[in-house]
Amino acid sequence: MGQRIGVVRAALVAGAAVLALLLLLAMCGGQGKGKDGEGAGGDGARKAGGTASAGPRGTAPAAPPRLAVPAAYDTGRGWRITGGSDQYAIAQEPALVAHVERSGAENFLVRAYDARTGRQAWAGRPWRPLSGSAHFPRLLSLQDGDDRFFVTWSYGKVSGPDALSTGDSVVALDVYDARDGAQRHVDLPWQGVPVVSATGPDVLVTDGAATATTVDPRTGRASALTPGDLAPPKGCKNCRSKTEVRGLTAKGLLVSGSTEFWVRGGWYSAEVAPRDTAPASGVPTSLTASGRVLAKWQKKERDGWERWAVHDAATGKVLATADCRRPAIEPGAHPQAVTSPSGDYLVAGNLAFDLRQPAPKGARTGHCLQEREGVKPVTLVSVTDDGTAYGTTGASAAGGTPVQLPLATATPAALPDTTLLPLAEVANIALFRTTDRQDRPQLFGHPRR
């Protein structure tokens, strides 16, 4: 419960000034332990199961100030969420936006908001991450059929009565059902630095190489896989060199070797290589939750060029391709692919693809927006269901001039330098991110006009 202190100053004028203070204490109607539920969690909140506290479910969101955004969005309507992590996660159905907030000095909690209104939908129980309180835990979204989940994770050593043994290193997962915030905690024993992803029906934890464990979001059941379980296809000469689990698809693990890749128990890259490429040259660079694999291939001819292809993760079928000049220096990490809410469009760095239907004679032609004579490169960060992509000029998303690019023409149009770009869309609400004067993250939602 908060206290409100009012100060009344009375001035007396008779040759001398006297200052009097009057303190008024008014008790506010609170929420027990505060909106974050402080004191409700601690070590006990790390147990599996349970349902989230609704908190101030009907509280109206803060009215956002007018921002400079693309003309497609209405800044006269919308909402603002202040504070929390600079990461967020979304669920298209139900239409939710979630982020992590601090709850007291050492705990955190997940709060989910209705993407259409900005009102709180639910809040999870507070918990203390294994990584400590200095940094926010990571947040992911996961889709399994018609079910949606949010997942937080941290890594460290467990101590106290809940420890499996003294000094155990574990990946601590908290899984939330997007419908009502029902929360399940899982401690996964793990040695080494984990890589955690949620592109498939289960949470995937790997060591960055060939060791992996999947965790069922409904039950918390973990299934471990060793390098011997990855079943490289027959005839694959490069599958056993630099073997790496790249992600989880609805059909199984996506695994790569030095220059070939496969879906465990499914398809093999050499059998689905794009036209005019070397069959044993494929390297996957990104996997989306909508079931798309972005891979690069070496051209049989035209030395110095690569062919980028979007594959259907279920079948390996090539949906679209684009040719780019090979960089002089291979980047340490390629841009992650993102799709429009419907999955009909995909962008990744300077690549843009229309995936609505394959062309009559094969894969559709995408766009490579590299620098060329008289034209600056464009780096794309998002794409909408009407086929409009947003990004900036330059080799990276940082700096440069904001642009919007209709995929129908692939011709960028410059936006004012102060324009904030939409990062994603949920239920026709675009999300924009900035910080306030106290350097606190702010997330804005504005609808399409």
CSV table of N, CA, C and O in Angstrom, one decimal, residues 179-294:
chain,number,residue,atom,x,y,z
A,179,ARG,N,-2.8,-18.8,-22.9
A,179,ARG,CA,-4.2,-18.6,-22.7
A,179,ARG,C,-4.5,-18.0,-21.3
A,179,ARG,O,-5.3,-17.1,-21.2
A,180,ASP,N,-3.8,-18.6,-20.3
A,180,ASP,CA,-4.2,-18.1,-18.9
A,180,ASP,C,-2.9,-17.9,-18.0
A,180,ASP,O,-3.1,-17.6,-16.9
A,181,GLY,N,-1.7,-18.1,-18.6
A,181,GLY,CA,-0.5,-17.9,-17.8
A,181,GLY,C,-0.2,-19.1,-16.9
A,181,GLY,O,0.7,-18.9,-16.0
A,182,ALA,N,-0.9,-20.2,-17.0
A,182,ALA,CA,-0.5,-21.4,-16.2
A,182,ALA,C,1.0,-21.6,-16.3
A,182,ALA,O,1.5,-21.7,-17.5
A,183,GLN,N,1.7,-21.8,-15.2
A,183,GLN,CA,3.2,-21.8,-15.2
A,183,GLN,C,3.7,-23.1,-14.8
A,183,GLN,O,3.3,-23.7,-13.8
A,184,ARG,N,4.7,-23.6,-15.5
A,184,ARG,CA,5.4,-24.9,-15.2
A,184,ARG,C,6.9,-24.6,-15.2
A,184,ARG,O,7.5,-24.0,-16.1
A,185,HIS,N,7.6,-25.1,-14.1
A,185,HIS,CA,9.0,-24.9,-14.0
A,185,HIS,C,9.7,-26.2,-14.2
A,185,HIS,O,9.3,-27.2,-13.8
A,186,VAL,N,10.8,-26.1,-15.0
A,186,VAL,CA,11.7,-27.3,-15.3
A,186,VAL,C,13.1,-26.9,-15.1
A,186,VAL,O,13.6,-25.9,-15.6
A,187,ASP,N,13.8,-27.7,-14.3
A,187,ASP,CA,15.3,-27.6,-14.2
A,187,ASP,C,15.9,-28.7,-15.0
A,187,ASP,O,15.7,-29.9,-14.8
A,188,LEU,N,16.7,-28.4,-16.0
A,188,LEU,CA,17.3,-29.3,-16.9
A,188,LEU,C,18.8,-29.4,-16.6
A,188,LEU,O,19.5,-28.4,-16.9
A,189,PRO,N,19.3,-30.5,-16.1
A,189,PRO,CA,20.8,-30.5,-15.8
A,189,PRO,C,21.5,-30.3,-17.1
A,189,PRO,O,21.2,-30.9,-18.2
A,190,TRP,N,22.6,-29.5,-17.0
A,190,TRP,CA,23.3,-29.1,-18.3
A,190,TRP,C,24.7,-28.6,-18.0
A,190,TRP,O,24.9,-27.9,-17.0
A,191,GLN,N,25.7,-29.1,-18.7
A,191,GLN,CA,27.0,-28.7,-18.6
A,191,GLN,C,27.5,-27.9,-19.8
A,191,GLN,O,27.1,-28.3,-21.0
A,192,GLY,N,28.2,-26.8,-19.6
A,192,GLY,CA,28.6,-26.0,-20.8
A,192,GLY,C,27.6,-24.9,-21.1
A,192,GLY,O,26.5,-24.8,-20.5
A,193,VAL,N,27.9,-24.1,-22.0
A,193,VAL,CA,27.0,-22.9,-22.3
A,193,VAL,C,25.9,-23.4,-23.2
A,193,VAL,O,26.1,-24.0,-24.2
A,194,PRO,N,24.6,-23.2,-22.8
A,194,PRO,CA,23.5,-23.7,-23.5
A,194,PRO,C,23.0,-22.7,-24.6
A,194,PRO,O,23.2,-21.5,-24.5
A,195,VAL,N,22.4,-23.2,-25.7
A,195,VAL,CA,21.8,-22.5,-26.7
A,195,VAL,C,20.3,-22.9,-26.7
A,195,VAL,O,20.0,-24.1,-26.9
A,196,VAL,N,19.4,-22.0,-26.4
A,196,VAL,CA,18.0,-22.3,-26.2
A,196,VAL,C,17.2,-21.7,-27.3
A,196,VAL,O,17.3,-20.5,-27.6
A,197,SER,N,16.3,-22.5,-27.9
A,197,SER,CA,15.4,-21.9,-29.0
A,197,SER,C,14.0,-22.5,-28.9
A,197,SER,O,13.8,-23.5,-28.2
A,198,ALA,N,13.1,-21.9,-29.7
A,198,ALA,CA,11.7,-22.4,-29.6
A,198,ALA,C,11.0,-22.2,-30.9
A,198,ALA,O,9.9,-21.7,-31.1
A,199,THR,N,11.7,-22.8,-32.0
A,199,THR,CA,11.1,-22.7,-33.3
A,199,THR,C,10.2,-23.9,-33.6
A,199,THR,O,9.5,-23.8,-34.6
A,200,GLY,N,10.2,-24.9,-32.8
A,200,GLY,CA,9.4,-26.1,-33.1
A,200,GLY,C,8.3,-26.3,-32.0
A,200,GLY,O,8.1,-25.5,-31.1
A,201,PRO,N,7.8,-27.5,-31.9
A,201,PRO,CA,6.7,-27.8,-30.9
A,201,PRO,C,7.3,-28.0,-29.5
A,201,PRO,O,6.5,-27.9,-28.6
A,202,ASP,N,8.6,-28.2,-29.4
A,202,ASP,CA,9.2,-28.3,-28.0
A,202,ASP,C,10.3,-27.2,-27.9
A,202,ASP,O,10.8,-26.7,-28.9
A,203,VAL,N,10.7,-27.0,-26.6
A,203,VAL,CA,11.8,-26.2,-26.4
A,203,VAL,C,13.1,-27.0,-26.7
A,203,VAL,O,13.1,-28.2,-26.4
A,204,LEU,N,14.0,-26.4,-27.4
A,204,LEU,CA,15.2,-27.1,-27.7
A,204,LEU,C,16.4,-26.4,-27.0
A,204,LEU,O,16.6,-25.2,-27.1
A,205,VAL,N,17.2,-27.3,-26.4
A,205,VAL,CA,18.5,-26.8,-25.7
A,205,VAL,C,19.6,-27.6,-26.3
A,205,VAL,O,19.6,-28.8,-26.4
A,206,THR,N,20.7,-26.9,-26.8
A,206,THR,CA,21.8,-27.6,-27.4
A,206,THR,C,23.1,-27.0,-26.8
A,206,THR,O,23.1,-26.0,-26.1
A,207,ASP,N,24.2,-27.6,-27.2
A,207,ASP,CA,25.5,-27.2,-26.7
A,207,ASP,C,26.2,-26.4,-27.9
A,207,ASP,O,27.4,-26.1,-27.8
A,208,GLY,N,25.4,-26.0,-28.9
A,208,GLY,CA,26.0,-25.3,-30.0
A,208,GLY,C,26.6,-26.2,-31.0
A,208,GLY,O,27.2,-25.8,-32.0
A,209,ALA,N,26.5,-27.5,-30.7
A,209,ALA,CA,27.1,-28.5,-31.6
A,209,ALA,C,26.1,-29.7,-31.8
A,209,ALA,O,24.9,-29.4,-32.2
A,210,ALA,N,26.5,-30.9,-31.5
A,210,ALA,CA,25.6,-32.1,-31.8
A,210,ALA,C,24.9,-32.7,-30.6
A,210,ALA,O,24.3,-33.8,-30.8
A,211,THR,N,25.0,-32.1,-29.4
A,211,THR,CA,24.2,-32.6,-28.3
A,211,THR,C,23.0,-31.7,-28.1
A,211,THR,O,23.1,-30.5,-28.1
A,212,ALA,N,21.9,-32.4,-27.9
A,212,ALA,CA,20.6,-31.6,-27.7
A,212,ALA,C,19.6,-32.3,-26.8
A,212,ALA,O,19.7,-33.5,-26.6
A,213,THR,N,18.7,-31.5,-26.2
A,213,THR,CA,17.6,-32.0,-25.4
A,213,THR,C,16.4,-31.2,-25.8
A,213,THR,O,16.4,-30.0,-25.9
A,214,THR,N,15.3,-31.9,-25.9
A,214,THR,CA,14.0,-31.3,-26.2
A,214,THR,C,13.1,-31.4,-24.9
A,214,THR,O,13.2,-32.4,-24.2
A,215,VAL,N,12.3,-30.3,-24.7
A,215,VAL,CA,11.5,-30.3,-23.5
A,215,VAL,C,10.0,-30.0,-23.9
A,215,VAL,O,9.8,-29.0,-24.6
A,216,ASP,N,9.1,-30.9,-23.6
A,216,ASP,CA,7.7,-30.8,-23.9
A,216,ASP,C,7.1,-29.7,-23.1
A,216,ASP,O,7.2,-29.7,-21.9
A,217,PRO,N,6.5,-28.6,-23.7
A,217,PRO,CA,6.0,-27.5,-22.9
A,217,PRO,C,4.8,-27.9,-22.1
A,217,PRO,O,4.5,-27.2,-21.1
A,218,ARG,N,4.1,-28.9,-22.5
A,218,ARG,CA,2.9,-29.3,-21.7
A,218,ARG,C,3.2,-30.1,-20.5
A,218,ARG,O,2.6,-29.9,-19.4
A,219,THR,N,4.2,-31.0,-20.6
A,219,THR,CA,4.5,-31.9,-19.5
A,219,THR,C,5.8,-31.6,-18.8
A,219,THR,O,6.0,-32.1,-17.6
A,220,GLY,N,6.7,-30.9,-19.4
A,220,GLY,CA,8.1,-30.7,-18.9
A,220,GLY,C,9.0,-31.8,-19.1
A,220,GLY,O,10.1,-31.8,-18.6
A,221,ARG,N,8.5,-32.9,-19.8
A,221,ARG,CA,9.3,-34.1,-20.0
A,221,ARG,C,10.5,-33.7,-21.0
A,221,ARG,O,10.3,-33.1,-22.0
A,222,ALA,N,11.7,-34.1,-20.6
A,222,ALA,CA,12.9,-33.9,-21.4
A,222,ALA,C,13.4,-35.1,-22.1
A,222,ALA,O,13.3,-36.3,-21.5
A,223,SER,N,13.8,-35.0,-23.3
A,223,SER,CA,14.3,-36.1,-24.2
A,223,SER,C,15.7,-35.7,-24.7
A,223,SER,O,15.8,-34.8,-25.5
A,224,ALA,N,16.7,-36.4,-24.2
A,224,ALA,CA,18.1,-36.1,-24.6
A,224,ALA,C,18.5,-36.9,-25.9
A,224,ALA,O,18.0,-38.0,-26.1
A,225,LEU,N,19.3,-36.2,-26.7
A,225,LEU,CA,19.8,-36.8,-27.9
A,225,LEU,C,21.3,-36.6,-27.9
A,225,LEU,O,21.8,-35.5,-27.6
A,226,THR,N,22.0,-37.6,-28.3
A,226,THR,CA,23.5,-37.6,-28.5
A,226,THR,C,23.8,-37.5,-29.9
A,226,THR,O,23.0,-37.7,-30.8
A,227,PRO,N,25.1,-37.2,-30.3
A,227,PRO,CA,25.5,-37.2,-31.7
A,227,PRO,C,25.1,-38.4,-32.4
A,227,PRO,O,24.8,-38.4,-33.6
A,228,GLY,N,25.2,-39.6,-31.8
A,228,GLY,CA,24.8,-40.8,-32.4
A,228,GLY,C,23.3,-41.0,-32.8
A,228,GLY,O,23.0,-41.9,-33.5
A,229,ASP,N,22.5,-40.1,-32.2
A,229,ASP,CA,21.1,-40.2,-32.5
A,229,ASP,C,20.6,-39.3,-33.7
A,229,ASP,O,19.4,-39.3,-34.0
A,230,LEU,N,21.5,-38.6,-34.3
A,230,LEU,CA,21.1,-37.6,-35.3
A,230,LEU,C,20.9,-38.2,-36.6
A,230,LEU,O,20.4,-37.5,-37.5
A,231,ALA,N,21.3,-39.5,-36.9
A,231,ALA,CA,20.9,-40.2,-38.1
A,231,ALA,C,21.2,-39.5,-39.4
A,231,ALA,O,20.3,-39.1,-40.1
A,232,PRO,N,22.5,-39.1,-39.7
A,232,PRO,CA,22.7,-38.5,-41.0
A,232,PRO,C,22.3,-39.4,-42.2
A,232,PRO,O,22.4,-40.6,-42.1
A,233,PRO,N,21.9,-38.8,-43.2
A,233,PRO,CA,21.4,-39.6,-44.4
A,233,PRO,C,22.5,-40.4,-45.1
A,233,PRO,O,23.7,-39.9,-45.1
A,234,LYS,N,22.2,-41.5,-45.7
A,234,LYS,CA,23.2,-42.2,-46.5
A,234,LYS,C,23.7,-41.4,-47.6
A,234,LYS,O,22.9,-40.7,-48.3
A,235,GLY,N,25.0,-41.5,-47.9
A,235,GLY,CA,25.5,-40.8,-49.0
A,235,GLY,C,25.9,-39.4,-48.7
A,235,GLY,O,26.5,-38.7,-49.6
A,236,CYS,N,25.7,-38.9,-47.5
A,236,CYS,CA,26.1,-37.5,-47.2
A,236,CYS,C,27.5,-37.5,-46.7
A,236,CYS,O,27.8,-37.9,-45.6
A,237,LYS,N,28.4,-37.0,-47.5
A,237,LYS,CA,29.9,-37.0,-47.2
A,237,LYS,C,30.2,-35.9,-46.2
A,237,LYS,O,31.2,-36.1,-45.5
A,238,ASN,N,29.4,-34.9,-46.1
A,238,ASN,CA,29.8,-33.8,-45.3
A,238,ASN,C,29.0,-33.7,-44.0
A,238,ASN,O,29.1,-32.7,-43.2
A,239,CYS,N,28.1,-34.7,-43.7
A,239,CYS,CA,27.2,-34.6,-42.6
A,239,CYS,C,27.9,-34.8,-41.3
A,239,CYS,O,27.4,-34.4,-40.2
A,240,ARG,N,29.0,-35.6,-41.3
A,240,ARG,CA,29.6,-35.9,-40.0
A,240,ARG,C,30.8,-35.0,-39.7
A,240,ARG,O,31.5,-35.1,-38.7
A,241,SER,N,30.9,-33.9,-40.5
A,241,SER,CA,32.0,-32.9,-40.2
A,241,SER,C,31.3,-31.6,-39.7
A,241,SER,O,30.3,-31.1,-40.3
A,242,LYS,N,31.7,-31.1,-38.6
A,242,LYS,CA,31.1,-29.9,-38.0
A,242,LYS,C,29.6,-30.1,-37.8
A,242,LYS,O,28.9,-29.1,-38.1
A,243,THR,N,29.2,-31.2,-37.3
A,243,THR,CA,27.8,-31.5,-37.1
A,243,THR,C,27.2,-30.5,-36.1
A,243,THR,O,27.8,-30.4,-35.0
A,244,GLU,N,26.0,-29.9,-36.4
A,244,GLU,CA,25.4,-29.0,-35.5
A,244,GLU,C,23.9,-29.1,-35.6
A,244,GLU,O,23.3,-29.1,-36.7
A,245,VAL,N,23.2,-29.2,-34.4
A,245,VAL,CA,21.8,-29.1,-34.3
A,245,VAL,C,21.4,-27.6,-34.5
A,245,VAL,O,21.7,-26.8,-33.7
A,246,ARG,N,20.6,-27.4,-35.6
A,246,ARG,CA,20.3,-26.0,-35.9
A,246,ARG,C,19.0,-25.5,-35.4
A,246,ARG,O,18.7,-24.3,-35.2
A,247,GLY,N,18.1,-26.4,-35.1
A,247,GLY,CA,16.7,-26.1,-34.6
A,247,GLY,C,15.8,-27.2,-34.7
A,247,GLY,O,16.2,-28.4,-35.1
A,248,LEU,N,14.6,-27.0,-34.2
A,248,LEU,CA,13.6,-28.1,-34.2
A,248,LEU,C,12.4,-27.6,-35.1
A,248,LEU,O,11.8,-26.6,-34.9
A,249,THR,N,12.0,-28.5,-36.0
A,249,THR,CA,10.9,-28.3,-36.9
A,249,THR,C,9.7,-29.2,-36.4
A,249,THR,O,9.9,-30.1,-35.5
A,250,ALA,N,8.6,-29.0,-37.0
A,250,ALA,CA,7.4,-29.9,-36.6
A,250,ALA,C,7.7,-31.3,-37.1
A,250,ALA,O,7.0,-32.2,-36.5
A,251,LYS,N,8.6,-31.5,-38.0
A,251,LYS,CA,9.0,-32.9,-38.5
A,251,LYS,C,10.2,-33.5,-37.8
A,251,LYS,O,10.5,-34.6,-38.0
A,252,GLY,N,10.9,-32.7,-37.0
A,252,GLY,CA,12.1,-33.2,-36.3
A,252,GLY,C,13.2,-32.2,-36.3
A,252,GLY,O,13.1,-31.1,-36.7
A,253,LEU,N,14.4,-32.6,-35.8
A,253,LEU,CA,15.5,-31.8,-35.7
A,253,LEU,C,16.1,-31.4,-37.0
A,253,LEU,O,16.2,-32.2,-37.9
A,254,LEU,N,16.4,-30.1,-37.2
A,254,LEU,CA,17.2,-29.6,-38.3
A,254,LEU,C,18.7,-29.7,-38.0
A,254,LEU,O,19.1,-29.1,-37.0
A,255,VAL,N,19.5,-30.5,-38.7
A,255,VAL,CA,20.9,-30.7,-38.4
A,255,VAL,C,21.7,-30.4,-39.6
A,255,VAL,O,21.3,-30.6,-40.8
A,256,SER,N,22.9,-29.9,-39.4
A,256,SER,CA,23.8,-29.6,-40.5
A,256,SER,C,25.1,-30.2,-40.3
A,256,SER,O,25.6,-30.4,-39.2
A,257,GLY,N,25.8,-30.5,-41.4
A,257,GLY,CA,27.2,-30.8,-41.4
A,257,GLY,C,28.0,-29.6,-41.9
A,257,GLY,O,27.5,-28.5,-41.9
A,258,SER,N,29.2,-29.8,-42.5
A,258,SER,CA,30.0,-28.7,-42.9
A,258,SER,C,29.3,-27.9,-44.1
A,258,SER,O,29.3,-26.7,-44.2
A,259,THR,N,28.7,-28.7,-45.1
A,259,THR,CA,28.1,-28.1,-46.2
A,259,THR,C,26.8,-28.8,-46.6
A,259,THR,O,26.4,-28.7,-47.8
A,260,GLU,N,26.2,-29.6,-45.8
A,260,GLU,CA,25.0,-30.3,-46.1
A,260,GLU,C,24.1,-30.3,-44.9
A,260,GLU,O,24.6,-30.1,-43.8
A,261,PHE,N,22.8,-30.5,-45.0
A,261,PHE,CA,21.9,-30.5,-43.9
A,261,PHE,C,20.7,-31.4,-44.1
A,261,PHE,O,20.4,-31.8,-45.3
A,262,TRP,N,20.0,-31.7,-43.0
A,262,TRP,CA,18.9,-32.6,-43.1
A,262,TRP,C,17.9,-32.4,-41.9
A,262,TRP,O,18.3,-31.8,-40.9
A,263,VAL,N,16.7,-32.9,-42.1
A,263,VAL,CA,15.7,-33.0,-41.0
A,263,VAL,C,15.7,-34.4,-40.6
A,263,VAL,O,15.5,-35.4,-41.4
A,264,ARG,N,16.0,-34.7,-39.3
A,264,ARG,CA,16.2,-36.0,-38.8
A,264,ARG,C,14.9,-36.8,-39.0
A,264,ARG,O,13.8,-36.5,-38.6
A,265,GLY,N,15.0,-37.9,-39.8
A,265,GLY,CA,13.9,-38.8,-40.1
A,265,GLY,C,13.1,-38.2,-41.2
A,265,GLY,O,12.0,-38.8,-41.6
A,266,GLY,N,13.5,-37.1,-41.9
A,266,GLY,CA,12.8,-36.5,-43.0
A,266,GLY,C,13.6,-36.4,-44.2
A,266,GLY,O,14.1,-37.3,-44.8
A,267,TRP,N,13.8,-35.1,-44.7
A,267,TRP,CA,14.4,-34.9,-46.0
A,267,TRP,C,15.9,-34.5,-45.8
A,267,TRP,O,16.3,-34.2,-44.7
A,268,TYR,N,16.5,-34.5,-47.0
A,268,TYR,CA,18.0,-34.4,-47.1
A,268,TYR,C,18.3,-33.3,-48.1
A,268,TYR,O,17.7,-33.3,-49.2
A,269,SER,N,19.2,-32.3,-47.8
A,269,SER,CA,19.4,-31.1,-48.6
A,269,SER,C,19.8,-31.5,-50.0
A,269,SER,O,19.3,-30.8,-51.0
A,270,ALA,N,20.7,-32.4,-50.2
A,270,ALA,CA,21.2,-32.7,-51.6
A,270,ALA,C,20.0,-33.1,-52.5
A,270,ALA,O,20.2,-33.0,-53.7
A,271,GLU,N,19.0,-33.6,-51.9
A,271,GLU,CA,17.8,-34.1,-52.8
A,271,GLU,C,16.9,-33.0,-53.1
A,271,GLU,O,15.9,-33.2,-53.9
A,272,VAL,N,17.0,-31.8,-52.5
A,272,VAL,CA,16.1,-30.7,-52.7
A,272,VAL,C,16.9,-29.4,-53.1
A,272,VAL,O,16.4,-28.3,-53.0
A,273,ALA,N,18.1,-29.6,-53.6
A,273,ALA,CA,19.0,-28.4,-53.9
A,273,ALA,C,18.3,-27.6,-55.0
A,273,ALA,O,17.7,-28.1,-56.0
A,274,PRO,N,18.4,-26.2,-54.9
A,274,PRO,CA,17.8,-25.4,-55.9
A,274,PRO,C,18.5,-25.6,-57.3
A,274,PRO,O,19.6,-26.1,-57.3
A,275,ARG,N,17.8,-25.2,-58.3
A,275,ARG,CA,18.3,-25.4,-59.7
A,275,ARG,C,19.6,-24.6,-59.8
A,275,ARG,O,19.8,-23.5,-59.3
A,276,ASP,N,20.6,-25.2,-60.5
A,276,ASP,CA,21.9,-24.6,-60.9
A,276,ASP,C,22.8,-24.4,-59.7
A,276,ASP,O,23.6,-23.5,-59.7
A,277,THR,N,22.6,-25.2,-58.6
A,277,THR,CA,23.5,-25.1,-57.5
A,277,THR,C,24.2,-26.5,-57.3
A,277,THR,O,23.7,-27.5,-57.8
A,278,ALA,N,25.3,-26.5,-56.6
A,278,ALA,CA,26.0,-27.7,-56.2
A,278,ALA,C,25.2,-28.4,-55.1
A,278,ALA,O,25.0,-27.8,-54.0
A,279,PRO,N,24.8,-29.7,-55.3
A,279,PRO,CA,23.9,-30.3,-54.3
A,279,PRO,C,24.5,-30.5,-52.9
A,279,PRO,O,23.8,-30.6,-51.9
A,280,ALA,N,25.8,-30.6,-52.9
A,280,ALA,CA,26.5,-30.8,-51.6
A,280,ALA,C,27.0,-29.5,-51.0
A,280,ALA,O,27.9,-29.5,-50.2
A,281,SER,N,26.4,-28.3,-51.3
A,281,SER,CA,26.9,-27.0,-50.9
A,281,SER,C,26.0,-26.3,-49.9
A,281,SER,O,26.3,-25.2,-49.5
A,282,GLY,N,24.9,-26.9,-49.6
A,282,GLY,CA,23.9,-26.2,-48.8
A,282,GLY,C,24.3,-26.0,-47.3
A,282,GLY,O,24.7,-26.9,-46.7
A,283,VAL,N,24.0,-24.7,-46.8
A,283,VAL,CA,24.2,-24.4,-45.4
A,283,VAL,C,23.0,-23.7,-44.9
A,283,VAL,O,22.7,-22.6,-45.4
A,284,PRO,N,22.3,-24.2,-43.9
A,284,PRO,CA,21.1,-23.5,-43.3
A,284,PRO,C,21.6,-22.4,-42.4
A,284,PRO,O,22.5,-22.5,-41.7
A,285,THR,N,21.0,-21.2,-42.5
A,285,THR,CA,21.4,-20.1,-41.7
A,285,THR,C,20.3,-19.6,-40.8
A,285,THR,O,20.6,-18.9,-39.8
A,286,SER,N,19.0,-20.0,-41.0
A,286,SER,CA,17.9,-19.6,-40.1
A,286,SER,C,16.7,-20.5,-40.3
A,286,SER,O,16.5,-21.1,-41.3
A,287,LEU,N,16.0,-20.7,-39.2
A,287,LEU,CA,14.8,-21.4,-39.1
A,287,LEU,C,13.7,-20.6,-38.4
A,287,LEU,O,14.0,-20.1,-37.4
A,288,THR,N,12.5,-20.5,-39.0
A,288,THR,CA,11.5,-19.7,-38.4
A,288,THR,C,10.4,-20.6,-37.8
A,288,THR,O,10.3,-21.8,-38.1
A,289,ALA,N,9.7,-20.1,-36.8
A,289,ALA,CA,8.6,-20.8,-36.2
A,289,ALA,C,7.5,-21.1,-37.1
A,289,ALA,O,6.7,-22.1,-36.9
A,290,SER,N,7.4,-20.4,-38.2
A,290,SER,CA,6.3,-20.7,-39.2
A,290,SER,C,6.7,-21.8,-40.2
A,290,SER,O,6.0,-22.1,-41.1
A,291,GLY,N,7.9,-22.4,-39.9
A,291,GLY,CA,8.2,-23.6,-40.7
A,291,GLY,C,9.0,-23.3,-42.0
A,291,GLY,O,8.7,-23.9,-43.1
A,292,ARG,N,9.9,-22.3,-42.0
A,292,ARG,CA,10.7,-22.0,-43.2
A,292,ARG,C,12.2,-22.1,-42.8
A,292,ARG,O,12.6,-21.6,-41.8
A,293,VAL,N,12.9,-22.7,-43.7
A,293,VAL,CA,14.4,-22.8,-43.6
A,293,VAL,C,15.0,-21.9,-44.6
A,293,VAL,O,14.8,-22.0,-45.8
A,294,LEU,N,15.9,-21.0,-44.2
A,294,LEU,CA,16.7,-20.2,-45.1
A,294,LEU,C,18.1,-20.7,-45.2
A,294,LEU,O,18.7,-21.0,-44.2
